[in-house]
JSON list of C-alpha atoms in Angstrom, two decimals:
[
{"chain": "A", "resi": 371, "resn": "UNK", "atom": "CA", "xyz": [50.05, -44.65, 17.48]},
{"chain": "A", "resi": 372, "resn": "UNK", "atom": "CA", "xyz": [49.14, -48.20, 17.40]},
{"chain": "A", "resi": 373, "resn": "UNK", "atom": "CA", "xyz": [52.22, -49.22, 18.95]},
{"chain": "A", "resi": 374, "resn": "UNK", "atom": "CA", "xyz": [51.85, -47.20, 21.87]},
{"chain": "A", "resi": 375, "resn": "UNK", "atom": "CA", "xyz": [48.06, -48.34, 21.88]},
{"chain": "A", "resi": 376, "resn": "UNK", "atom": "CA", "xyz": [49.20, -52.05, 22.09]},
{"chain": "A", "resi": 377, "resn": "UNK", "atom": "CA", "xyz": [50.95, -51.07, 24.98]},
{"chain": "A", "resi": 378, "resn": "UNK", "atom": "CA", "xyz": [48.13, -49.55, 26.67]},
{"chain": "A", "resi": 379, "resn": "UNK", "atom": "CA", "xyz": [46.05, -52.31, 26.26]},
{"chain": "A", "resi": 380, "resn": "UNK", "atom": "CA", "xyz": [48.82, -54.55, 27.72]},
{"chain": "A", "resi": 381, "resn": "UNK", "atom": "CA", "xyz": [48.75, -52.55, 30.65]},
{"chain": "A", "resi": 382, "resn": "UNK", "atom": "CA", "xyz": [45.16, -52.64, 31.14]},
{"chain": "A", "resi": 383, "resn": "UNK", "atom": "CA", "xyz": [45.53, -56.85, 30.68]},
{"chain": "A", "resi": 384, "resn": "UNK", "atom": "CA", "xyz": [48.23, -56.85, 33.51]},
{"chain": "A", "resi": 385, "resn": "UNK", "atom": "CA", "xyz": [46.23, -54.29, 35.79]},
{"chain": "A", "resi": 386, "resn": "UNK", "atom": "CA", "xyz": [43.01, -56.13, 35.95]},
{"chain": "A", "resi": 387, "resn": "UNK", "atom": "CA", "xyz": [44.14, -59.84, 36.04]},
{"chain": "A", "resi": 388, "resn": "UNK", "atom": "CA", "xyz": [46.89, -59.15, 38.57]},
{"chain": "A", "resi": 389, "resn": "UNK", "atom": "CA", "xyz": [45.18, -57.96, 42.02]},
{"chain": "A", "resi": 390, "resn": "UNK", "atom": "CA", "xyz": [44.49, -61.63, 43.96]},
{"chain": "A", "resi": 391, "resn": "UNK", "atom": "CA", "xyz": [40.83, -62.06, 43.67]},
{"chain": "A", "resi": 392, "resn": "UNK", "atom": "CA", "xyz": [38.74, -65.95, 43.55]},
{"chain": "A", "resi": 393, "resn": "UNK", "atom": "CA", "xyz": [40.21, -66.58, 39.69]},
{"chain": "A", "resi": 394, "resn": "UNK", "atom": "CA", "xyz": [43.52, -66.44, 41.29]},
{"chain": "A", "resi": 395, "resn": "UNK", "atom": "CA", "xyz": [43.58, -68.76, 43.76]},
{"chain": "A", "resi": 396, "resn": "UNK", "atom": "CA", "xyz": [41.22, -70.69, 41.68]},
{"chain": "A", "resi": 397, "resn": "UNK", "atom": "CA", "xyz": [44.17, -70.84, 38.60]},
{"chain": "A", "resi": 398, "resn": "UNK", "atom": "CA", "xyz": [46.48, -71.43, 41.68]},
{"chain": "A", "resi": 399, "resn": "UNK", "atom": "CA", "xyz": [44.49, -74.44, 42.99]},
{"chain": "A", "resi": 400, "resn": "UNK", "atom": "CA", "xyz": [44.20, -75.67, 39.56]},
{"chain": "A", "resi": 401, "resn": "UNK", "atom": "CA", "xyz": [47.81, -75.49, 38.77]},
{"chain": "A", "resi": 402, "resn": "UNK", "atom": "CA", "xyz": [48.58, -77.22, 41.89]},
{"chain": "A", "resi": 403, "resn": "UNK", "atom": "CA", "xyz": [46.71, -80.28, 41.83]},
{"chain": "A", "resi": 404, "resn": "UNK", "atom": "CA", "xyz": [45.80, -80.59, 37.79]},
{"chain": "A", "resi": 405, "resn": "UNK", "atom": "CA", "xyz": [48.90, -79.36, 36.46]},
{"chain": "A", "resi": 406, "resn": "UNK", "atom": "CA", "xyz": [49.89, -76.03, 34.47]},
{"chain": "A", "resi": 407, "resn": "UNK", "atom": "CA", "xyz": [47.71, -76.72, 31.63]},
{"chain": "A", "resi": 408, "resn": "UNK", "atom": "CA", "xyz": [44.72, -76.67, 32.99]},
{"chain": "A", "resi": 409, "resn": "UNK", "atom": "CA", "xyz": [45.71, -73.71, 34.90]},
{"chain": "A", "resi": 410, "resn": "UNK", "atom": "CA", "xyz": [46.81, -71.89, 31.85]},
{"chain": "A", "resi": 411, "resn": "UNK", "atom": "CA", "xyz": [43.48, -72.55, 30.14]},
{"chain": "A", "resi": 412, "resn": "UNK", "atom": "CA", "xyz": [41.67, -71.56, 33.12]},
{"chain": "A", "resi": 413, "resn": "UNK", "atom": "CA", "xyz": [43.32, -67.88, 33.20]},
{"chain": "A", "resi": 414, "resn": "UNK", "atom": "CA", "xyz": [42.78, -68.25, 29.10]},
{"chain": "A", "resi": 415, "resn": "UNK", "atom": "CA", "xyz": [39.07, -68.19, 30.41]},
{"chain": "A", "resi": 416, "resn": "UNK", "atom": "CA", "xyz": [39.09, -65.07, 32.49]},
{"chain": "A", "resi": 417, "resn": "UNK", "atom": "CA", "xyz": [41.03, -63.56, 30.06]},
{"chain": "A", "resi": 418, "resn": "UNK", "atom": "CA", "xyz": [38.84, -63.65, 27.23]},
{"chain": "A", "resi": 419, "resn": "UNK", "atom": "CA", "xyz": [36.17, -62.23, 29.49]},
{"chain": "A", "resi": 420, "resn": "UNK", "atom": "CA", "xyz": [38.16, -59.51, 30.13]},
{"chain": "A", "resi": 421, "resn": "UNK", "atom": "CA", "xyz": [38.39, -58.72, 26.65]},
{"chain": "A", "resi": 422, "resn": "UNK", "atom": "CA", "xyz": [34.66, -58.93, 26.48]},
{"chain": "A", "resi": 423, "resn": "UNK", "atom": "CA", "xyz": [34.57, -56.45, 29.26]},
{"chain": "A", "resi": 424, "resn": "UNK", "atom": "CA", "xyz": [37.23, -54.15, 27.78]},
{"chain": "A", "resi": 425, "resn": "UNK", "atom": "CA", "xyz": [35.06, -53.89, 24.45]},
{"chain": "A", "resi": 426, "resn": "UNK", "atom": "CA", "xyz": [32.06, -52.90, 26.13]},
{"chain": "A", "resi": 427, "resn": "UNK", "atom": "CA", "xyz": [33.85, -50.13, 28.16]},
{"chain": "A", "resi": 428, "resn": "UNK", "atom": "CA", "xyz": [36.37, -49.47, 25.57]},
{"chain": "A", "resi": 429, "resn": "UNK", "atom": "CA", "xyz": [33.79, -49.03, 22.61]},
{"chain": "A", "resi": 430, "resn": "UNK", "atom": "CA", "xyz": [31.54, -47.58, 24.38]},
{"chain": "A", "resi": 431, "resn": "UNK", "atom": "CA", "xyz": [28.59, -50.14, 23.88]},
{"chain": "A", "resi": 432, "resn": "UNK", "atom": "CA", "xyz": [26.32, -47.81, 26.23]},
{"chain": "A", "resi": 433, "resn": "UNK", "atom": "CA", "xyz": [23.04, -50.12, 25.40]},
{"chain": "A", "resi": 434, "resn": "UNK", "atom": "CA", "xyz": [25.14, -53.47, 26.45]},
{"chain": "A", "resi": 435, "resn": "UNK", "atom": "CA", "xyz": [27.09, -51.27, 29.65]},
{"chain": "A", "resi": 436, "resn": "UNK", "atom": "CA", "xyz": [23.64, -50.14, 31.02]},
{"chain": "A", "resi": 437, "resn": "UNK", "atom": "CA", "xyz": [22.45, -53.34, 30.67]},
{"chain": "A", "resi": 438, "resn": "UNK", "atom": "CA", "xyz": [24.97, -54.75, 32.80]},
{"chain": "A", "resi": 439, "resn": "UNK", "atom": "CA", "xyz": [24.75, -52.45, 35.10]},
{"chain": "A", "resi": 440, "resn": "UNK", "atom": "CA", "xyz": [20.67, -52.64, 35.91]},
{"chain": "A", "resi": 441, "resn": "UNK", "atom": "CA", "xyz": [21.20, -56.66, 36.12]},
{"chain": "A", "resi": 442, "resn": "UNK", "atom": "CA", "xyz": [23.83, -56.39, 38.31]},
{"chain": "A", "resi": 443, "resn": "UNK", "atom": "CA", "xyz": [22.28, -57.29, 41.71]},
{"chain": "A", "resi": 444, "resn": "UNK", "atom": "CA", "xyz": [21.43, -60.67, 39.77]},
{"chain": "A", "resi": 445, "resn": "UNK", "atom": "CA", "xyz": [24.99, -60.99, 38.07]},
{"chain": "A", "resi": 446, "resn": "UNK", "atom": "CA", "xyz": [26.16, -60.42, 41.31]},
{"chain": "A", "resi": 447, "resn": "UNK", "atom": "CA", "xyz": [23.89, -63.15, 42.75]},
{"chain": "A", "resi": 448, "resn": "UNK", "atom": "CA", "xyz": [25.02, -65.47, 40.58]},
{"chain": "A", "resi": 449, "resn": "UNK", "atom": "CA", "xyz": [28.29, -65.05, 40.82]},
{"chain": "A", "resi": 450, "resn": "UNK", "atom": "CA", "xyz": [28.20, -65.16, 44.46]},
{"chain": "A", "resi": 451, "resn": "UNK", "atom": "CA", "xyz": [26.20, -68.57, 44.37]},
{"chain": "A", "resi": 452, "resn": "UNK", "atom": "CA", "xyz": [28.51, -70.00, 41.64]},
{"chain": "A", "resi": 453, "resn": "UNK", "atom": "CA", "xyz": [31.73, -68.94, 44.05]},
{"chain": "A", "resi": 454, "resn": "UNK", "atom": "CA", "xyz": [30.17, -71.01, 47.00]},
{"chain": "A", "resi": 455, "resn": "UNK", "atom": "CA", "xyz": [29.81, -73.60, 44.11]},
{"chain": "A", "resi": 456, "resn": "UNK", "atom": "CA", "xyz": [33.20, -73.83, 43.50]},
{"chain": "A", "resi": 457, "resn": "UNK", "atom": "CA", "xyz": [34.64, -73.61, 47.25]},
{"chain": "A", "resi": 458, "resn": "UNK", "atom": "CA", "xyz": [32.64, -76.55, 47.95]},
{"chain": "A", "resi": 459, "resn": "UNK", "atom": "CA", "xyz": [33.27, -78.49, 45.29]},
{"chain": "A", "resi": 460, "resn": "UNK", "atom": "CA", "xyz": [37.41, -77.95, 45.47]},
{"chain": "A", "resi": 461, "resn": "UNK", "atom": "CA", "xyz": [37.01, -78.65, 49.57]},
{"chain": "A", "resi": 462, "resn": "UNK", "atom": "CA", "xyz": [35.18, -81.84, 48.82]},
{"chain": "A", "resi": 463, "resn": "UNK", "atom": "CA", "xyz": [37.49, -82.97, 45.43]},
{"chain": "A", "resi": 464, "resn": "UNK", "atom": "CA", "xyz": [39.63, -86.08, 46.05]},
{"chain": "A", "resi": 465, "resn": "UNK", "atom": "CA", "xyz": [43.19, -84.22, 46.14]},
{"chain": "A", "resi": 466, "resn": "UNK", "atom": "CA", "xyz": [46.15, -86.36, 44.60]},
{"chain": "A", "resi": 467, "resn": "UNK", "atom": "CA", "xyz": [49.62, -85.54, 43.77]},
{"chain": "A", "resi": 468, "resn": "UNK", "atom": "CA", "xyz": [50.23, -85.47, 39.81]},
{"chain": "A", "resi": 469, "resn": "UNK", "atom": "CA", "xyz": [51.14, -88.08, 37.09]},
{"chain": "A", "resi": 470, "resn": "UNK", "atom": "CA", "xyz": [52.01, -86.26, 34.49]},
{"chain": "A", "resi": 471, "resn": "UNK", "atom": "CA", "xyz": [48.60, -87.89, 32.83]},
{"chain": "A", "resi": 472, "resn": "UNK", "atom": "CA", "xyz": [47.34, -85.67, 29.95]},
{"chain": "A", "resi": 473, "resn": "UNK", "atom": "CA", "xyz": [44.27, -83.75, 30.97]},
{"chain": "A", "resi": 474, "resn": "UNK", "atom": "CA", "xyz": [40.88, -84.93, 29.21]},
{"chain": "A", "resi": 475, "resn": "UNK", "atom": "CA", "xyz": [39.61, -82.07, 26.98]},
{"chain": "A", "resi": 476, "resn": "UNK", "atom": "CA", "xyz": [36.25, -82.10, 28.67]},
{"chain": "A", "resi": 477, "resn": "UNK", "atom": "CA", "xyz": [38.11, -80.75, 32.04]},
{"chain": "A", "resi": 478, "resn": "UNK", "atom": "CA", "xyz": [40.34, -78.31, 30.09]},
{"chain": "A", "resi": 479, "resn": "UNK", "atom": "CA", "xyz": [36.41, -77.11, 28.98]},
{"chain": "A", "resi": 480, "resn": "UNK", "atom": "CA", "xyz": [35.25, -77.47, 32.10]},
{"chain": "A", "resi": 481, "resn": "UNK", "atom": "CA", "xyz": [38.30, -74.96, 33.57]},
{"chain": "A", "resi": 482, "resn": "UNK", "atom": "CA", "xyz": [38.02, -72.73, 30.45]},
{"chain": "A", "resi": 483, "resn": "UNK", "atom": "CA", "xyz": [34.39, -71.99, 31.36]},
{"chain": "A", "resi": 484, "resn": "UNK", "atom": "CA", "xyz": [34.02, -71.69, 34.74]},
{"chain": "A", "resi": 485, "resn": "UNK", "atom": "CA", "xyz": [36.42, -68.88, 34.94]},
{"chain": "A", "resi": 486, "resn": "UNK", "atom": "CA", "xyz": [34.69, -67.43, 32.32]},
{"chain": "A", "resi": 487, "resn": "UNK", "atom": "CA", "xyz": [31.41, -67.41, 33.37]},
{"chain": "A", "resi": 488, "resn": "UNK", "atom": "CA", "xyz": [32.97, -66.49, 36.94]},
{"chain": "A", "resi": 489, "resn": "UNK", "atom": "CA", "xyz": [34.63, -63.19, 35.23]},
{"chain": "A", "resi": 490, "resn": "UNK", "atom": "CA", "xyz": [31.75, -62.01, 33.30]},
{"chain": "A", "resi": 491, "resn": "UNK", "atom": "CA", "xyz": [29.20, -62.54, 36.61]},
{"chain": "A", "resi": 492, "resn": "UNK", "atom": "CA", "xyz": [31.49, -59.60, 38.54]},
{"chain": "A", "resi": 493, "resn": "UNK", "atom": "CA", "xyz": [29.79, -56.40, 36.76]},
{"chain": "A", "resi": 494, "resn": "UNK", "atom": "CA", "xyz": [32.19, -54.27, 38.53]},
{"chain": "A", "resi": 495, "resn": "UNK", "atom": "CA", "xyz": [34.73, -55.52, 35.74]},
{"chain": "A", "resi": 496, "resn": "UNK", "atom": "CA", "xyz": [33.75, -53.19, 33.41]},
{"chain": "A", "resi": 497, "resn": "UNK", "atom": "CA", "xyz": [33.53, -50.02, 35.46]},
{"chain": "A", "resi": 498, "resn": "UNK", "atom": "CA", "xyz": [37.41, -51.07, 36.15]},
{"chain": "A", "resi": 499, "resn": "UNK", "atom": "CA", "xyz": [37.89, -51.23, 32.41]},
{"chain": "A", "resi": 500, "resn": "UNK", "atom": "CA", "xyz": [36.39, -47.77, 32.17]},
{"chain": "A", "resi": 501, "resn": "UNK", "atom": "CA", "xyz": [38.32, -46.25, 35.39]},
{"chain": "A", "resi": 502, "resn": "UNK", "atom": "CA", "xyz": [41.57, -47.45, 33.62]},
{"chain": "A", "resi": 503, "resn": "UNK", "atom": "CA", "xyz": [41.31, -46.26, 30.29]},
{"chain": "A", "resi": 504, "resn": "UNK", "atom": "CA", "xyz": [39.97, -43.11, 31.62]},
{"chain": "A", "resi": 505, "resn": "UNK", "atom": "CA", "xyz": [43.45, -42.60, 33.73]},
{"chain": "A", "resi": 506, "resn": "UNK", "atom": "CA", "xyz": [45.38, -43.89, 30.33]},
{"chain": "A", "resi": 507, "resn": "UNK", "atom": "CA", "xyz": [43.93, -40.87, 28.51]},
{"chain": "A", "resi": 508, "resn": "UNK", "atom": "CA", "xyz": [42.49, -43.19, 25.45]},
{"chain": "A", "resi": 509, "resn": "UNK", "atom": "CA", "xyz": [38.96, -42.84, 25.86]},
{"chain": "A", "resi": 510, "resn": "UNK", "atom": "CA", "xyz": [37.59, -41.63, 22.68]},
{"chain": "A", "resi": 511, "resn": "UNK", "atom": "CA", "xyz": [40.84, -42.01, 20.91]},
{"chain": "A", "resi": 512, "resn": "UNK", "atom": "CA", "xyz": [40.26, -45.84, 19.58]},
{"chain": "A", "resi": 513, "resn": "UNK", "atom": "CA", "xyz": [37.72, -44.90, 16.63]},
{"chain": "A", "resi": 514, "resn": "UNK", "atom": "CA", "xyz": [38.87, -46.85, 14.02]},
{"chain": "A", "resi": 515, "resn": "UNK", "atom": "CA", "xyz": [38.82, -50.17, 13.32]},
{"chain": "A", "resi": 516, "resn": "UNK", "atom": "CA", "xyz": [42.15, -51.06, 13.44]},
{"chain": "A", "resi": 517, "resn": "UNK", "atom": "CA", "xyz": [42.84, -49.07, 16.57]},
{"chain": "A", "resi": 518, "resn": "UNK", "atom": "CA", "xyz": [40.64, -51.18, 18.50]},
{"chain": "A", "resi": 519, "resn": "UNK", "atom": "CA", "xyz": [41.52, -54.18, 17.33]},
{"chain": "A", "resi": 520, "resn": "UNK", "atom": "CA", "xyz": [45.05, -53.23, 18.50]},
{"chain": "A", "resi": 521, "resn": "UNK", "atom": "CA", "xyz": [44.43, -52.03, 22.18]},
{"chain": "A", "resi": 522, "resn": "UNK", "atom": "CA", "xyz": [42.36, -55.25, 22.36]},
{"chain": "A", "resi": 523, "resn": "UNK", "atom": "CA", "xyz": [45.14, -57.80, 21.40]},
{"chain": "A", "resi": 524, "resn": "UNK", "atom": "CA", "xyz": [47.39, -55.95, 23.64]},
{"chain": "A", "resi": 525, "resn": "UNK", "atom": "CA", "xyz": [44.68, -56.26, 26.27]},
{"chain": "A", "resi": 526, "resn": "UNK", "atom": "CA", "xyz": [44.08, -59.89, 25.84]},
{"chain": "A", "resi": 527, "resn": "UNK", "atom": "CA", "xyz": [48.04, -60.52, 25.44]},
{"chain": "A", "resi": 528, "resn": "UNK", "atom": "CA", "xyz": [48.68, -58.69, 28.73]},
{"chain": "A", "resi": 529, "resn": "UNK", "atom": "CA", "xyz": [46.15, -60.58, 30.84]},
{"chain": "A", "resi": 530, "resn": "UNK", "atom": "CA", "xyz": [47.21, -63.86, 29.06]},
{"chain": "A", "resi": 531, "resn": "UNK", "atom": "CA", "xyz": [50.90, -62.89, 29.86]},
{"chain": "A", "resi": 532, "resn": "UNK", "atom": "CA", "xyz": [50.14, -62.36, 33.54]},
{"chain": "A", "resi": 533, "resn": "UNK", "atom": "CA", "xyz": [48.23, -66.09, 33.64]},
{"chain": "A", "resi": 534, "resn": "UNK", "atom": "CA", "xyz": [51.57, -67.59, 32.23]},
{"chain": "A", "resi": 535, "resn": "UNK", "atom": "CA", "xyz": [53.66, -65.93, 34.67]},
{"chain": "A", "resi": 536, "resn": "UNK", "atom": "CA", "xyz": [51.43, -66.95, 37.63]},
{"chain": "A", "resi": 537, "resn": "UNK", "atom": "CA", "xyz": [50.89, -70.67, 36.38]},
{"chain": "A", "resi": 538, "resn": "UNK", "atom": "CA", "xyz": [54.49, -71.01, 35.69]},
{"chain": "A", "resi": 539, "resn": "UNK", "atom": "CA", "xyz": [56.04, -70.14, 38.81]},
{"chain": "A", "resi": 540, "resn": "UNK", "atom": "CA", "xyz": [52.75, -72.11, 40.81]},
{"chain": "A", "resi": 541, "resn": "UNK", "atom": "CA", "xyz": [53.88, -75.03, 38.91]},
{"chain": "A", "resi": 542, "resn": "UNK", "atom": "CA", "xyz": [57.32, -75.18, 40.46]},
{"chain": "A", "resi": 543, "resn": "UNK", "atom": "CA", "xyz": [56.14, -75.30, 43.57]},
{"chain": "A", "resi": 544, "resn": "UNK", "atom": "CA", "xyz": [53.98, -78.47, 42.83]},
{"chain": "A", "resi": 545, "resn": "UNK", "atom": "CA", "xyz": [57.16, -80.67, 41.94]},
{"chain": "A", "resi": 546, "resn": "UNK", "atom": "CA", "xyz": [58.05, -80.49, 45.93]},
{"chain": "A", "resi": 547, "resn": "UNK", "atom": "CA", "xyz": [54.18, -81.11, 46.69]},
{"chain": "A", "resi": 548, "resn": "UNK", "atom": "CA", "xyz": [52.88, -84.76, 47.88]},
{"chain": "A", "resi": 549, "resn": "UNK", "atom": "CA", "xyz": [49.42, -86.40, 48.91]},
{"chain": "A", "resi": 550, "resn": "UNK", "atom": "CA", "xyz": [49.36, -84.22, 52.28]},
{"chain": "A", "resi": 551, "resn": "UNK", "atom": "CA", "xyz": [50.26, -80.98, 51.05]},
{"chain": "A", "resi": 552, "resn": "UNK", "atom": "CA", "xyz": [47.19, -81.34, 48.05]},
{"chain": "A", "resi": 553, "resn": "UNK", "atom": "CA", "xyz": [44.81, -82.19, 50.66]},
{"chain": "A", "resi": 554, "resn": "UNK", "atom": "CA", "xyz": [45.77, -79.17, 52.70]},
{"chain": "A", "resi": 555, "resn": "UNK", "atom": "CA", "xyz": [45.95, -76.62, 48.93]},
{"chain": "A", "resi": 556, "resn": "UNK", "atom": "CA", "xyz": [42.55, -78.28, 48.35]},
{"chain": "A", "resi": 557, "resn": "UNK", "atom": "CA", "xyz": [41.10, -77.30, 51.92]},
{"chain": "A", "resi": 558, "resn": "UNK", "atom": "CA", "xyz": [42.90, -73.51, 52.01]},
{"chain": "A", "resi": 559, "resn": "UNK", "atom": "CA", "xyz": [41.40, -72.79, 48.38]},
{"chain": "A", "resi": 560, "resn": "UNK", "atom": "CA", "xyz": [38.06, -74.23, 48.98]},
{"chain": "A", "resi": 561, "resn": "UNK", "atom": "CA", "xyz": [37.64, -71.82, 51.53]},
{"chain": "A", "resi": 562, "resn": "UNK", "atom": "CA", "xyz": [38.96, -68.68, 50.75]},
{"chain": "A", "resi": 563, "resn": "UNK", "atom": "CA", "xyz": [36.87, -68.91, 47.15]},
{"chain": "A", "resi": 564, "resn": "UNK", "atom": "CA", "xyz": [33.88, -69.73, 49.69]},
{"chain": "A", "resi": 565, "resn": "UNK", "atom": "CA", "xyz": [34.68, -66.96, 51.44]},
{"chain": "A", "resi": 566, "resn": "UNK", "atom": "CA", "xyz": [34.91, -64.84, 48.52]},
{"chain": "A", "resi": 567, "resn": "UNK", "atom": "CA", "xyz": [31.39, -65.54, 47.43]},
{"chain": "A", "resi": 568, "resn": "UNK", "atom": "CA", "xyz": [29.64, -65.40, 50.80]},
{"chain": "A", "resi": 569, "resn": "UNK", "atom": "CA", "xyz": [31.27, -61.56, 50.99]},
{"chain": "A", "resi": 570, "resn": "UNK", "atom": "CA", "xyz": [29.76, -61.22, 47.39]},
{"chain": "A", "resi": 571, "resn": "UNK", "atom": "CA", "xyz": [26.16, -62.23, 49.01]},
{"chain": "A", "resi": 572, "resn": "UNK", "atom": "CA", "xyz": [26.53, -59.86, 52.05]},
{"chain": "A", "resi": 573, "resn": "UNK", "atom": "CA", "xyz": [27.68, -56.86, 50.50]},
{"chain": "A", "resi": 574, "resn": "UNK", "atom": "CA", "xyz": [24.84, -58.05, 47.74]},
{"chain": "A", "resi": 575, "resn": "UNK", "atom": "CA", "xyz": [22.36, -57.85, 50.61]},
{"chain": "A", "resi": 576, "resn": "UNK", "atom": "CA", "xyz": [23.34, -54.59, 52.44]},
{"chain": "A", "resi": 577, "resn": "UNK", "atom": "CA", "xyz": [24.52, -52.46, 49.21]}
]
């Protein structure tokens, strides 16, 4: 039972940090011009809001849920403004090739947190989280401690997994990458995570 709970949870992980979405190309970016470290440590960030997520819908924290959901136009907002943020700041970053320098631990912070504040401002997470274990046939069946603990490691190890995989085979690209081709990943990401959050604004302002 726990087993093949642990595997449902590592489902979920891979399910909801896979699709390409801003904290993709974001961890991409990252992983391109600061190395796979700080790539790693920013899909650690979304990943531990998705287990934050994955609680709520998962244990059926109704109060915290509905909560969510009547702040969302604001969540939204935010997360919308904080995309634009981002976009600009990558597009107007000083792009250089890598060193192999160690990365300070105020930017591994820095990349921890912003895609975790970035993943808990998209509300919508959570009715993903409830969609999917819904179509797994486990809600309700998680009651004990133990049993939740489980599909939530599996959770967390699934998303994690998918962040290593994605980092790992970015980060081979970057050994064939030089000053031109960062400028050009800096540009290319800037935008399309500006894009993302100006969509997040309009579809803010006509839903």
């Amino acid at each position: 039972m726990l087993y093949e709970l642990y595997l449902k949870g590592l489902i979920m992980g891979i399910s909801i940090a896979a699709p390409v979405g801003p904290i993709g190309v974001l961890c991409m970016q990252r992983t391109l011009t600061q190395g796979r470290v700080v790539g790693i440590v920013s899909g650690l960030g979304a990943a531990c809001a998705d287990v934050i997520y994955g609680l709520i819908a998962g244990l059926g924290l109704t109060m915290v849920s509905q909560f969510i959901m009547s702040h969302k136009l604001w969540i939204q907002l935010i997360g919308g403004v904080f995309l634009l943020y981002l976009g600009l700041k990558i597009l107007t970053s000083k792009a250089r090739p890598m060193d192999g320098t160690p990365q300070k631990s105020s930017s591994l912070t820095s990349a921890f947190f912003t895609t975790f504040l970035q993943t808990l401002t998209n509300p919508m997470t959570i009715l993903s989280f409830a969609a999917i274990f819904a179509g797994l046939g486990i809600v309700n069946t998680h009651t004990s401690t133990i049993s939740s603990i489980t599909l939530i490691v599996g959770l967390f190890c699934g998303s994690t997994a998918w962040w290593l995989f994605l980092t790992f085979i970015v980060s081979m690209m970057s050994k064939r990458m030089n000053q031109q081709h960062m400028v050009m990943i800096n540009v290319i990401s800037g935008i399309i995570i500006g894009l993302f959050g100006v969509f997040s604004l309009i579809r803010l302002m006509i839903g």
